[in-house]
CSV table of N, CA, C and O in Angstrom, one decimal:
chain,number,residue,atom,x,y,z
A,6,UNK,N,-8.8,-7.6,-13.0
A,6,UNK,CA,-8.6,-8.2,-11.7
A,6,UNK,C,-9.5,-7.5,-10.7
A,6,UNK,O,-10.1,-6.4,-10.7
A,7,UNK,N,-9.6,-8.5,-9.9
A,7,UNK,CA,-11.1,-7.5,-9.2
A,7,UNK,C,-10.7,-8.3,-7.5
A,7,UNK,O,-10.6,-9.5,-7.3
A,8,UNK,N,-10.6,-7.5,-6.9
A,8,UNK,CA,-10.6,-7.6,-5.0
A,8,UNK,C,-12.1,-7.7,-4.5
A,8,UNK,O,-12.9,-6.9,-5.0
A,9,UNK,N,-12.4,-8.6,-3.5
A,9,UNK,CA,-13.1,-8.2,-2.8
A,9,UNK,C,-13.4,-8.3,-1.1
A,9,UNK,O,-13.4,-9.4,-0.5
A,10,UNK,N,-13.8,-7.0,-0.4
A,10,UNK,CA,-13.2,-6.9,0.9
A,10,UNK,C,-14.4,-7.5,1.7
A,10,UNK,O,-15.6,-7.4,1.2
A,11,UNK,N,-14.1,-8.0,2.7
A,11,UNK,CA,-15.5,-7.9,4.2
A,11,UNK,C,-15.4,-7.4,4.7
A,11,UNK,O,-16.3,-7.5,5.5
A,12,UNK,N,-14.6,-6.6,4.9
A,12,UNK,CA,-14.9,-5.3,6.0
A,12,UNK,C,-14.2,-3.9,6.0
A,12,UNK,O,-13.5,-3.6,5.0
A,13,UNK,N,-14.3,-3.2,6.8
A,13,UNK,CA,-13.2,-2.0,6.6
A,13,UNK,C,-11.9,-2.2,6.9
A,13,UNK,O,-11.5,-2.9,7.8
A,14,UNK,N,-11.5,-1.8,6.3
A,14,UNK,CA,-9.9,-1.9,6.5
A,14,UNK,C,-9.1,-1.7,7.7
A,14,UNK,O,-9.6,-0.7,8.2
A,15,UNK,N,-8.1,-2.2,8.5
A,15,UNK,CA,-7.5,-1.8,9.9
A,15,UNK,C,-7.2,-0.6,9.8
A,15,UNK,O,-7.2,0.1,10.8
A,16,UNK,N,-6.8,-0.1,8.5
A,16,UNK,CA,-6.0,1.4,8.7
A,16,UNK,C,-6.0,1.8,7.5
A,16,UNK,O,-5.9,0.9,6.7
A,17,UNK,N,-6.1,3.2,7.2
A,17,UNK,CA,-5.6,3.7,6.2
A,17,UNK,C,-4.5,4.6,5.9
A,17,UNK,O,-4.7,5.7,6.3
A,18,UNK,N,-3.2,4.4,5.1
A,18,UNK,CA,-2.4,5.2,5.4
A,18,UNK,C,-2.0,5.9,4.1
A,18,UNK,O,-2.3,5.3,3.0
A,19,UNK,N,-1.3,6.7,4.1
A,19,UNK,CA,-0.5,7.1,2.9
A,19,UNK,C,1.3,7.0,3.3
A,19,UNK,O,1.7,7.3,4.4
A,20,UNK,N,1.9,6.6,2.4
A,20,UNK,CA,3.7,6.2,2.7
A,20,UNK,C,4.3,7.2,2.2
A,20,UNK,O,3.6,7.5,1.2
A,21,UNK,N,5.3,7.8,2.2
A,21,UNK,CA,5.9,8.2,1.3
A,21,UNK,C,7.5,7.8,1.2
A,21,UNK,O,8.4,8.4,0.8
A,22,UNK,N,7.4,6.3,1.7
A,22,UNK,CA,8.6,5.8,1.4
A,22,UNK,C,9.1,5.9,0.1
A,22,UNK,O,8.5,5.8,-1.0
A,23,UNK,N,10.8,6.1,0.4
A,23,UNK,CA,11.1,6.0,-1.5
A,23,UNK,C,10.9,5.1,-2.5
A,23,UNK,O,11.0,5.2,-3.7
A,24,UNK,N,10.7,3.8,-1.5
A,24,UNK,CA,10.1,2.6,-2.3
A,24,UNK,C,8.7,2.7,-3.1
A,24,UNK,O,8.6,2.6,-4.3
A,25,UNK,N,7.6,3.0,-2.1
A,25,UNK,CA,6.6,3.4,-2.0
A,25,UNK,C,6.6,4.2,-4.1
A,25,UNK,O,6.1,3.9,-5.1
A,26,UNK,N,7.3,5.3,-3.6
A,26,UNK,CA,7.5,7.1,-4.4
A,26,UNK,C,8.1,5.9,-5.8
A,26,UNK,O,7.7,6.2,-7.0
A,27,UNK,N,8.8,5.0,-5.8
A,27,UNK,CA,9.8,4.2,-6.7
A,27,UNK,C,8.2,3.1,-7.9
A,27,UNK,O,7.9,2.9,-9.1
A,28,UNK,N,7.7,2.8,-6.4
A,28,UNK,CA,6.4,2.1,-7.2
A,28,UNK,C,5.7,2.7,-7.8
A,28,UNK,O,5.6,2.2,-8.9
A,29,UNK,N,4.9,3.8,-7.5
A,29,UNK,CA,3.9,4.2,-7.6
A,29,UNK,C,4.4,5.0,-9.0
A,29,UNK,O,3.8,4.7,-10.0
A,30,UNK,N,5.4,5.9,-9.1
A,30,UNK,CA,6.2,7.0,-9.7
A,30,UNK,C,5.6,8.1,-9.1
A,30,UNK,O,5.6,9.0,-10.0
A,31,UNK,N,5.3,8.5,-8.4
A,31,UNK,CA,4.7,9.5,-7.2
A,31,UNK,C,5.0,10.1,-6.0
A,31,UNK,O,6.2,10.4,-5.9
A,32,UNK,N,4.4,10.4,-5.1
A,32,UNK,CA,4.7,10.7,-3.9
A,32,UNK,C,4.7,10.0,-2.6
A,32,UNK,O,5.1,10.1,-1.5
A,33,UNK,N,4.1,9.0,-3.7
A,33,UNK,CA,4.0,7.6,-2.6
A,33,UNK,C,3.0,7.0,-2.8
A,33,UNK,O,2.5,6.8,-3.9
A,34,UNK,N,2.5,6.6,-2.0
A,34,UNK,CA,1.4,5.0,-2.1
A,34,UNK,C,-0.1,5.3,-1.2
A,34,UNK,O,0.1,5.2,0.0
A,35,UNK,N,-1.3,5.6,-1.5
A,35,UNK,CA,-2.3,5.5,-0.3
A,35,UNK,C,-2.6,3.9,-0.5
A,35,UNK,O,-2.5,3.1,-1.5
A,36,UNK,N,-3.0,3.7,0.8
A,36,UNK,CA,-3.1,2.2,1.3
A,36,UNK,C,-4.2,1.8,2.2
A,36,UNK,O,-4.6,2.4,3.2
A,37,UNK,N,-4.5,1.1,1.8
A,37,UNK,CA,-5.7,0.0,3.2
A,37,UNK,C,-5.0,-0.9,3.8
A,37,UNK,O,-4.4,-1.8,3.1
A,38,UNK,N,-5.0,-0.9,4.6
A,38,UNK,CA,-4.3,-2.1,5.4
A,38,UNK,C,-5.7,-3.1,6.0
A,38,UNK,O,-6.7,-2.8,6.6
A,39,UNK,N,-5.1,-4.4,5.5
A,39,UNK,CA,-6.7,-5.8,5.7
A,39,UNK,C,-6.0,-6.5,5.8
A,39,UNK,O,-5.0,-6.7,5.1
A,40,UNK,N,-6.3,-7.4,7.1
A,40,UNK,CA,-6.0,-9.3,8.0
A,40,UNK,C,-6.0,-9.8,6.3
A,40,UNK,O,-6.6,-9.1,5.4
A,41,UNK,N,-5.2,-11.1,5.8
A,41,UNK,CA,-5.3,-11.8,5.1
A,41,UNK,C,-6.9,-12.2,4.9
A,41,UNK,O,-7.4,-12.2,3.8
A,42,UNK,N,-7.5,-12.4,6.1
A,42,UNK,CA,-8.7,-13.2,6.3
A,42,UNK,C,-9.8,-12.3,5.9
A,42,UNK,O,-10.9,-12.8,5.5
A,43,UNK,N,-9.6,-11.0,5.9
A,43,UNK,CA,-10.7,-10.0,5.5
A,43,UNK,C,-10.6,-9.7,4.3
A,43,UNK,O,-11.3,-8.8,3.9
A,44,UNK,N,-9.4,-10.4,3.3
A,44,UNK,CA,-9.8,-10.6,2.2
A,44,UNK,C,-10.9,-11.8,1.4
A,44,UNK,O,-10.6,-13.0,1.1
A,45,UNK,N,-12.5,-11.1,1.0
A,45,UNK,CA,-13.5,-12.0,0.8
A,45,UNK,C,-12.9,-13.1,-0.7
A,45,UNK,O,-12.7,-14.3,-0.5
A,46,UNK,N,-12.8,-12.5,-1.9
A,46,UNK,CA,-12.1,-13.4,-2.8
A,46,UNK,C,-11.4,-12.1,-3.4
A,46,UNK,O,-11.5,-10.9,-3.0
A,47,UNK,N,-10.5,-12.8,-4.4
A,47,UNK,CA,-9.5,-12.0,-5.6
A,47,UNK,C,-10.4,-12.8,-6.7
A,47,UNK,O,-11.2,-13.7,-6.5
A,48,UNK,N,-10.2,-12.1,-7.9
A,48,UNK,CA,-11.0,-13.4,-9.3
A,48,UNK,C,-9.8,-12.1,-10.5
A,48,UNK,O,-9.2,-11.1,-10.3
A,49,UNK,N,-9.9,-12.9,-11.6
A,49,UNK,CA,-9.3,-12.2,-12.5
A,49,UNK,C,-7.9,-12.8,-12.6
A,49,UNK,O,-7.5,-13.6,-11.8
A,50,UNK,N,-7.0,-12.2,-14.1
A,50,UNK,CA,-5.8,-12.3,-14.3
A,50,UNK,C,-5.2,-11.6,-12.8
A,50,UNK,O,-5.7,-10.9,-11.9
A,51,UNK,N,-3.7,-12.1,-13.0
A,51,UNK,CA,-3.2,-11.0,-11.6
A,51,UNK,C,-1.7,-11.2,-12.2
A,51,UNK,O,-1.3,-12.3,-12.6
A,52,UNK,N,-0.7,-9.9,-12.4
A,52,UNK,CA,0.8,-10.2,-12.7
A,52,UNK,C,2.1,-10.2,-11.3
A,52,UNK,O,2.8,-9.2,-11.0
A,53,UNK,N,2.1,-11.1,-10.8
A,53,UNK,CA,2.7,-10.9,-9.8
A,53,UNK,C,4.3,-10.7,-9.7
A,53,UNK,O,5.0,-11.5,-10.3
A,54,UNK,N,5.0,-9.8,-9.1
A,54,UNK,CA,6.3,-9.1,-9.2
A,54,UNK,C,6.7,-9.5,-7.5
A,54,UNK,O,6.0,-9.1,-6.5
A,55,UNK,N,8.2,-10.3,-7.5
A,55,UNK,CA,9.0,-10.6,-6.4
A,55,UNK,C,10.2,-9.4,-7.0
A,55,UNK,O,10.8,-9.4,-8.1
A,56,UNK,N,10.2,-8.3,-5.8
A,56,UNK,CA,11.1,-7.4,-6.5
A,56,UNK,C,12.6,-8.2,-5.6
A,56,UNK,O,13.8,-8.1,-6.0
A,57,UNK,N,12.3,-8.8,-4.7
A,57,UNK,CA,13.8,-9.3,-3.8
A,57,UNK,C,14.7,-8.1,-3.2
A,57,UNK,O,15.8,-7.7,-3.5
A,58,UNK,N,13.7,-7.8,-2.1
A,58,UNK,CA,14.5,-6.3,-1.6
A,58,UNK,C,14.9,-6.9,-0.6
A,58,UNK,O,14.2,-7.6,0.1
A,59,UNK,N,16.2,-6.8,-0.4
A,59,UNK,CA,17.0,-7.4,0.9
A,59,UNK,C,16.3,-6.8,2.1
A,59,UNK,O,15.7,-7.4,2.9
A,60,UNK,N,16.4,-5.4,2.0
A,60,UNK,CA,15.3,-4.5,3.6
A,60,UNK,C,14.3,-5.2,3.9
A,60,UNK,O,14.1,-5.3,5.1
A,61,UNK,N,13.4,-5.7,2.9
A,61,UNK,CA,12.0,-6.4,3.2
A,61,UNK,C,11.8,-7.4,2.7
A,61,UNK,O,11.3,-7.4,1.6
A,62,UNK,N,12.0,-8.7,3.3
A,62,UNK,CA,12.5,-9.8,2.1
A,62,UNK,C,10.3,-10.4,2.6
A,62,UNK,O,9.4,-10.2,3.4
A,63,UNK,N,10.4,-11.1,1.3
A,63,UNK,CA,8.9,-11.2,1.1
A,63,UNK,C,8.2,-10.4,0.3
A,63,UNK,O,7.1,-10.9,-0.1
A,64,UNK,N,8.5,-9.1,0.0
A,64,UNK,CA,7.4,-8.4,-0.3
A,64,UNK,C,7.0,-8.6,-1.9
A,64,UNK,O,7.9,-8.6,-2.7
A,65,UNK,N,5.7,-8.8,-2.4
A,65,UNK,CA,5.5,-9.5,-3.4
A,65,UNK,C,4.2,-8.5,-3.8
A,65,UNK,O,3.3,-8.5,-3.0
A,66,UNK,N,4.2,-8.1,-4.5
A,66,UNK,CA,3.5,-6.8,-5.9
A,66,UNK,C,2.6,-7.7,-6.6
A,66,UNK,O,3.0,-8.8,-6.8
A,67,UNK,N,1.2,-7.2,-7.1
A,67,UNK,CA,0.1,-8.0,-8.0
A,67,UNK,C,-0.7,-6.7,-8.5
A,67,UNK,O,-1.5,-5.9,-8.0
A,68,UNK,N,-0.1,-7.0,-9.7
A,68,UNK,CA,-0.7,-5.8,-11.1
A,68,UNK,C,-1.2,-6.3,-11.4
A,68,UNK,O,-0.8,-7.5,-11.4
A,69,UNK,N,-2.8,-5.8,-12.0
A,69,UNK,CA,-3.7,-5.8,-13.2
A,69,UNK,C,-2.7,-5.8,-14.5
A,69,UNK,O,-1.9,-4.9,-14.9
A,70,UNK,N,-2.9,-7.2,-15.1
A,70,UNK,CA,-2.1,-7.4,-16.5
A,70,UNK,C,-2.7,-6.3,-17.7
A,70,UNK,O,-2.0,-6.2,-18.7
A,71,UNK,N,-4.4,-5.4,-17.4
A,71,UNK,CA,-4.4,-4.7,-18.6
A,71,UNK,C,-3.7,-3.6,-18.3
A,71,UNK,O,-2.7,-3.5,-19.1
A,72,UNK,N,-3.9,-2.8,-17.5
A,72,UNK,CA,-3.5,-1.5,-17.3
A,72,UNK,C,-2.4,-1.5,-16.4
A,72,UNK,O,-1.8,-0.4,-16.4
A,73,UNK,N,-1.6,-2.4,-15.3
A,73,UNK,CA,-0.5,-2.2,-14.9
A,73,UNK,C,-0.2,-1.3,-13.8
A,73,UNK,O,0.8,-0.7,-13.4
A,74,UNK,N,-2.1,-1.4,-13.3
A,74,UNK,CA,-1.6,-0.8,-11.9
A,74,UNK,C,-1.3,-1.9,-11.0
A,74,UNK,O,-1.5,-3.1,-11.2
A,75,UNK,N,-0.6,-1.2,-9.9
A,75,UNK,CA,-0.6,-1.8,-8.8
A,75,UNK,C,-1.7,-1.8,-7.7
A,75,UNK,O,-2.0,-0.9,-6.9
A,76,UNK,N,-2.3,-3.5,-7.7
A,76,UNK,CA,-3.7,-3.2,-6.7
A,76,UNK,C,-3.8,-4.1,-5.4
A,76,UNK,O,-4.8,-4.5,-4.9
A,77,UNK,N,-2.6,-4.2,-5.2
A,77,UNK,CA,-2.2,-5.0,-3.7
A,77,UNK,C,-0.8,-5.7,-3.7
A,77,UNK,O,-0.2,-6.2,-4.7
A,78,UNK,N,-0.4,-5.6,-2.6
A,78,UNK,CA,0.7,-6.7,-2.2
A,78,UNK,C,0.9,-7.3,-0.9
A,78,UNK,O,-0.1,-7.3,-0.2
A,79,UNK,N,2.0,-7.7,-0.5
A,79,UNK,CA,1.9,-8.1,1.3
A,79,UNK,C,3.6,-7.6,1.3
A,79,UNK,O,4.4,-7.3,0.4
A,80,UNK,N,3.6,-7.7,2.5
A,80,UNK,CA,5.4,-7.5,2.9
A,80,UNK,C,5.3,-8.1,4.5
A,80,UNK,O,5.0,-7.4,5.5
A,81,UNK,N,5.7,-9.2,4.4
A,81,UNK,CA,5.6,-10.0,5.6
A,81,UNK,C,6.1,-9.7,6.7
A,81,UNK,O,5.7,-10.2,7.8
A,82,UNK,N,7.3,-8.6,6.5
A,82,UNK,CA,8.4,-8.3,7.8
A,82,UNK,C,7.5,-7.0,8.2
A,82,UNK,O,7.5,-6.8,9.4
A,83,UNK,N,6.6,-5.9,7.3
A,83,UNK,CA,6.2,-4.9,7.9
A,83,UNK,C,4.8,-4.9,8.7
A,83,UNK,O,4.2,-4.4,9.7
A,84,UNK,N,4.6,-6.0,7.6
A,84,UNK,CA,3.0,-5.9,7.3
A,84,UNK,C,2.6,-7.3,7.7
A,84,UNK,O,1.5,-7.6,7.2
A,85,UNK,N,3.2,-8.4,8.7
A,85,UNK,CA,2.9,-9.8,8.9
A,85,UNK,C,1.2,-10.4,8.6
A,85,UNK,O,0.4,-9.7,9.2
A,86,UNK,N,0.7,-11.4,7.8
A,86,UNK,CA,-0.6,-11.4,7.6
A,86,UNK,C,-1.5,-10.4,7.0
A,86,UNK,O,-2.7,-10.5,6.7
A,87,UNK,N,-0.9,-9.8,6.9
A,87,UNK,CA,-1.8,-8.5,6.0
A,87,UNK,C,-1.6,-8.5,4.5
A,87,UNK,O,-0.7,-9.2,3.9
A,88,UNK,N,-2.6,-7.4,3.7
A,88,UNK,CA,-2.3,-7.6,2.7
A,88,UNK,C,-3.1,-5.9,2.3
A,88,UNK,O,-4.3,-5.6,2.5
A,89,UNK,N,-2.0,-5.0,1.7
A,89,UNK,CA,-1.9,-3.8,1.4
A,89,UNK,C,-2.5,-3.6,-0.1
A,89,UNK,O,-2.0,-3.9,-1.2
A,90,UNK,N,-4.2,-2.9,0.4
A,90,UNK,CA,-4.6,-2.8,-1.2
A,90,UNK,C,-4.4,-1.1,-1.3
A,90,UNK,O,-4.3,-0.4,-0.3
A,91,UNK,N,-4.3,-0.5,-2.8
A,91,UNK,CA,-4.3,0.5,-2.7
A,91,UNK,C,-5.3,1.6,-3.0
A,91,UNK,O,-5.8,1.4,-4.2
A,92,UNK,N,-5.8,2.5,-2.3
A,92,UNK,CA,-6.6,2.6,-2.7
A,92,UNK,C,-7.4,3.4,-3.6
A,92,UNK,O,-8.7,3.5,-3.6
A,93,UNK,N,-6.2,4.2,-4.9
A,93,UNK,CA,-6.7,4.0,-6.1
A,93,UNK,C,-7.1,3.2,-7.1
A,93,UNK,O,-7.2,3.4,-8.3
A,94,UNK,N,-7.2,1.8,-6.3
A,94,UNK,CA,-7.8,1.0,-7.1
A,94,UNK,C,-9.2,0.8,-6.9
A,94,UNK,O,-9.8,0.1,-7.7
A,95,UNK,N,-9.8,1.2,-5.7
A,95,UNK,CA,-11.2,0.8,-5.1
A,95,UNK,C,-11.9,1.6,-6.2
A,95,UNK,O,-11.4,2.5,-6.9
A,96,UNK,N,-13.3,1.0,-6.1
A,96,UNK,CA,-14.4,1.6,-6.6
A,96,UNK,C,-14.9,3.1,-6.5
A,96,UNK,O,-15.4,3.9,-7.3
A,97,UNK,N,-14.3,3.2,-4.5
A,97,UNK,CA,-14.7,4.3,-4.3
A,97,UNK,C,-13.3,4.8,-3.0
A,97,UNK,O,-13.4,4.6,-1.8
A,98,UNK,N,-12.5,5.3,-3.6
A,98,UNK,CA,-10.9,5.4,-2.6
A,98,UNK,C,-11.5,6.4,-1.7
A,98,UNK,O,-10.9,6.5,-0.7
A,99,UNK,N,-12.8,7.4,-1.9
A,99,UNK,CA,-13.0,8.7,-1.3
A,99,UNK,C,-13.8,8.1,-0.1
A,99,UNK,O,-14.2,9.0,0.7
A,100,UNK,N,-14.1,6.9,0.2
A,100,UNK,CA,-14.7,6.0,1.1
A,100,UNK,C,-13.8,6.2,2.6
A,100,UNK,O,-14.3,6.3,3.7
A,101,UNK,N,-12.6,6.2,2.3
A,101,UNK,CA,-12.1,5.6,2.9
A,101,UNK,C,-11.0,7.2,3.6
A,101,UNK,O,-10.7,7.9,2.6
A,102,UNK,N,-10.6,7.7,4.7
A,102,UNK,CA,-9.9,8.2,5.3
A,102,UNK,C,-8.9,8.3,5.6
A,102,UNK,O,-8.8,7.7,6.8
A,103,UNK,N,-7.7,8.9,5.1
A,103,UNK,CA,-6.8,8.8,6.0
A,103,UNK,C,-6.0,9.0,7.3
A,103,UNK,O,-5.3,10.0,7.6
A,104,UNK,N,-6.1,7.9,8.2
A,104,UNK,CA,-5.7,7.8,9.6
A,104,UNK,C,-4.0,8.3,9.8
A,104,UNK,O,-3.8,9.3,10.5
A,105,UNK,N,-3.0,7.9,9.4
A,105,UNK,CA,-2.0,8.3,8.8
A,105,UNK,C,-0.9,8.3,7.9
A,105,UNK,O,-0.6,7.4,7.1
A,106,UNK,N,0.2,9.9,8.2
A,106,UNK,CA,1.0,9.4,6.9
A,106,UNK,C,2.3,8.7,7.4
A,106,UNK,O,2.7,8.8,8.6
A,107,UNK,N,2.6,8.3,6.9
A,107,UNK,CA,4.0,7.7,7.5
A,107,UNK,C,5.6,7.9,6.1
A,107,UNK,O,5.6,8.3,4.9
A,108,UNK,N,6.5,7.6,6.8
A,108,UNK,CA,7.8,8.2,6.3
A,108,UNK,C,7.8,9.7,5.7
A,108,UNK,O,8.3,10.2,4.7
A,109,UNK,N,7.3,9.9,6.4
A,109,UNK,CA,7.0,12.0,5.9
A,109,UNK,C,8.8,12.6,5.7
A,109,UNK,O,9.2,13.6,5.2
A,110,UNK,N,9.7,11.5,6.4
A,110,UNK,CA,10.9,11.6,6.4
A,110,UNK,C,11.9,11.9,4.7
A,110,UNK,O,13.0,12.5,4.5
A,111,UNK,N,11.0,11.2,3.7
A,111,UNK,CA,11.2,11.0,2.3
A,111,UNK,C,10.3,11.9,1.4
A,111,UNK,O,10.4,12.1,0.2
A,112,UNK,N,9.2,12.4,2.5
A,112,UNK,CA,7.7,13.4,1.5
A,112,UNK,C,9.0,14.5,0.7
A,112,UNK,O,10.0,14.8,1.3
A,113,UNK,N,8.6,14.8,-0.5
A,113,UNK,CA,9.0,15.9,-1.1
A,113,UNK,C,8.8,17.3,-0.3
A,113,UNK,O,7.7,17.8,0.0
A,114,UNK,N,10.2,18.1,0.0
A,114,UNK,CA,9.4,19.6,0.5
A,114,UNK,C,8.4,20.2,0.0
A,114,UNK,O,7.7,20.8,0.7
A,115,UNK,N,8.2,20.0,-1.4
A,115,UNK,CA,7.1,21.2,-1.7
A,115,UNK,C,6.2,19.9,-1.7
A,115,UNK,O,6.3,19.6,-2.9
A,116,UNK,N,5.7,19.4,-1.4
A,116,UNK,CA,4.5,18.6,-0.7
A,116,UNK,C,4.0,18.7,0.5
A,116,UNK,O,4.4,18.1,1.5
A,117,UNK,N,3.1,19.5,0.5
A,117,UNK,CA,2.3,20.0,1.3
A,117,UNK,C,1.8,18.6,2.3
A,117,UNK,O,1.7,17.5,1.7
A,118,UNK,N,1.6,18.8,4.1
A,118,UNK,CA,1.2,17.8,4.4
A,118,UNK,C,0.0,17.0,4.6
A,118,UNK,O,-0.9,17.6,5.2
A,119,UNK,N,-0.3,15.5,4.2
A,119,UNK,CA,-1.9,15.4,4.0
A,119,UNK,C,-2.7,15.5,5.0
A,119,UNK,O,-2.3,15.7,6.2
A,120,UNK,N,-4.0,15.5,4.5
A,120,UNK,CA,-4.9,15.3,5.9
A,120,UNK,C,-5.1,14.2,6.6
A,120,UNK,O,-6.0,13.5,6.2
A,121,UNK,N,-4.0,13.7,7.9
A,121,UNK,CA,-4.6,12.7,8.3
A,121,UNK,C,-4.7,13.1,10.2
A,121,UNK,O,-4.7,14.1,11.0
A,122,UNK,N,-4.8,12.1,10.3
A,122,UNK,CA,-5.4,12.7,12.1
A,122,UNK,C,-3.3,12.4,12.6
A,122,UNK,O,-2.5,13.3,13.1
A,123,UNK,N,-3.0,11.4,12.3
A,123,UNK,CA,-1.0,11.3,12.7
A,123,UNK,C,-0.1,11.3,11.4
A,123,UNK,O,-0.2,10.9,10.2
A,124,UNK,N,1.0,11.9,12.1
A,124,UNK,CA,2.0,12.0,10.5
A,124,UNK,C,3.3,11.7,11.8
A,124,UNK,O,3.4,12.2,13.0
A,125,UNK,N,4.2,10.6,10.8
A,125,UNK,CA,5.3,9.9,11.6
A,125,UNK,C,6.2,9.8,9.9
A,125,UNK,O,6.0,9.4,8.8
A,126,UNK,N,7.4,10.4,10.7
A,126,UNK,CA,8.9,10.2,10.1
A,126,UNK,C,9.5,9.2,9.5
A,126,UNK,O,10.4,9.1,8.7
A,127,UNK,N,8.8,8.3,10.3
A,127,UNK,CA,9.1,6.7,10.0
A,127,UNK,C,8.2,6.1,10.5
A,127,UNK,O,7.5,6.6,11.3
A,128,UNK,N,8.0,4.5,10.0
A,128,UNK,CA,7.1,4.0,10.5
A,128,UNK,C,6.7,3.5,12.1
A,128,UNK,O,7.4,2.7,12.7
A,129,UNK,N,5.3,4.1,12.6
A,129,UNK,CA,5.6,4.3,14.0
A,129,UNK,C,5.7,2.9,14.9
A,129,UNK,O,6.0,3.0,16.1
């Protein structure tokens, strides 16, 4: 499966929601956040997953069917028109900066905190 962007992303963040930490099996999720519309095309297989979380109703997951990462989704109630790629999936994730972390409320103590310019407890 292959993404392709037109522009830079609105934001870049890292989550450490438990959801987030639940998908990933990690610490959480880094993310690009992109307008629907600044997505240029998608091409490829795509496995798409409705997990039906009552908290976030909409939110809908698209794995790569070889390898089973996760390389975008949307969540309509957080994220309206947007569409959250992650950015270990880019070509080049080291492109890209993190502006903030969010739910630092869920970060593991012995996780040190990332580098971003804002860090919020919850989503700000």
């Amino acid at each position: 499966m292959t993404i392709e962007l037109a522009c830079e992303p609105l934001r870049c963040l890292f989550c450490h929601c438990d959801y987030c930490q639940r998908m990933t099996g990690s610490l959480g999720n880094a993310i690009a956040v992109f307008r629907e519309t600044d997505i240029a095309a998608m091409s490829g297989e795509v496995f798409e997953l409705d997990p039906q979380m009552p908290d976030w109703p909409g939110v809908k997951r698209y794995f790569c069917p070889k390898c089973y990462s996760n390389v975008h989704w949307v969540n309509p109630k957080a994220f309206p028109e947007m569409r959250l790629v992650s950015l270990g999936c880019l070509d080049n994730p080291s492109a890209y900066k993190l502006g903030r972390t969010v739910q630092n409320q869920h970060r593991p103590t012995w996780c040190p905190q990332l580098d971003a310019s804002e860090a919020y407890d919850a989503y700000p």
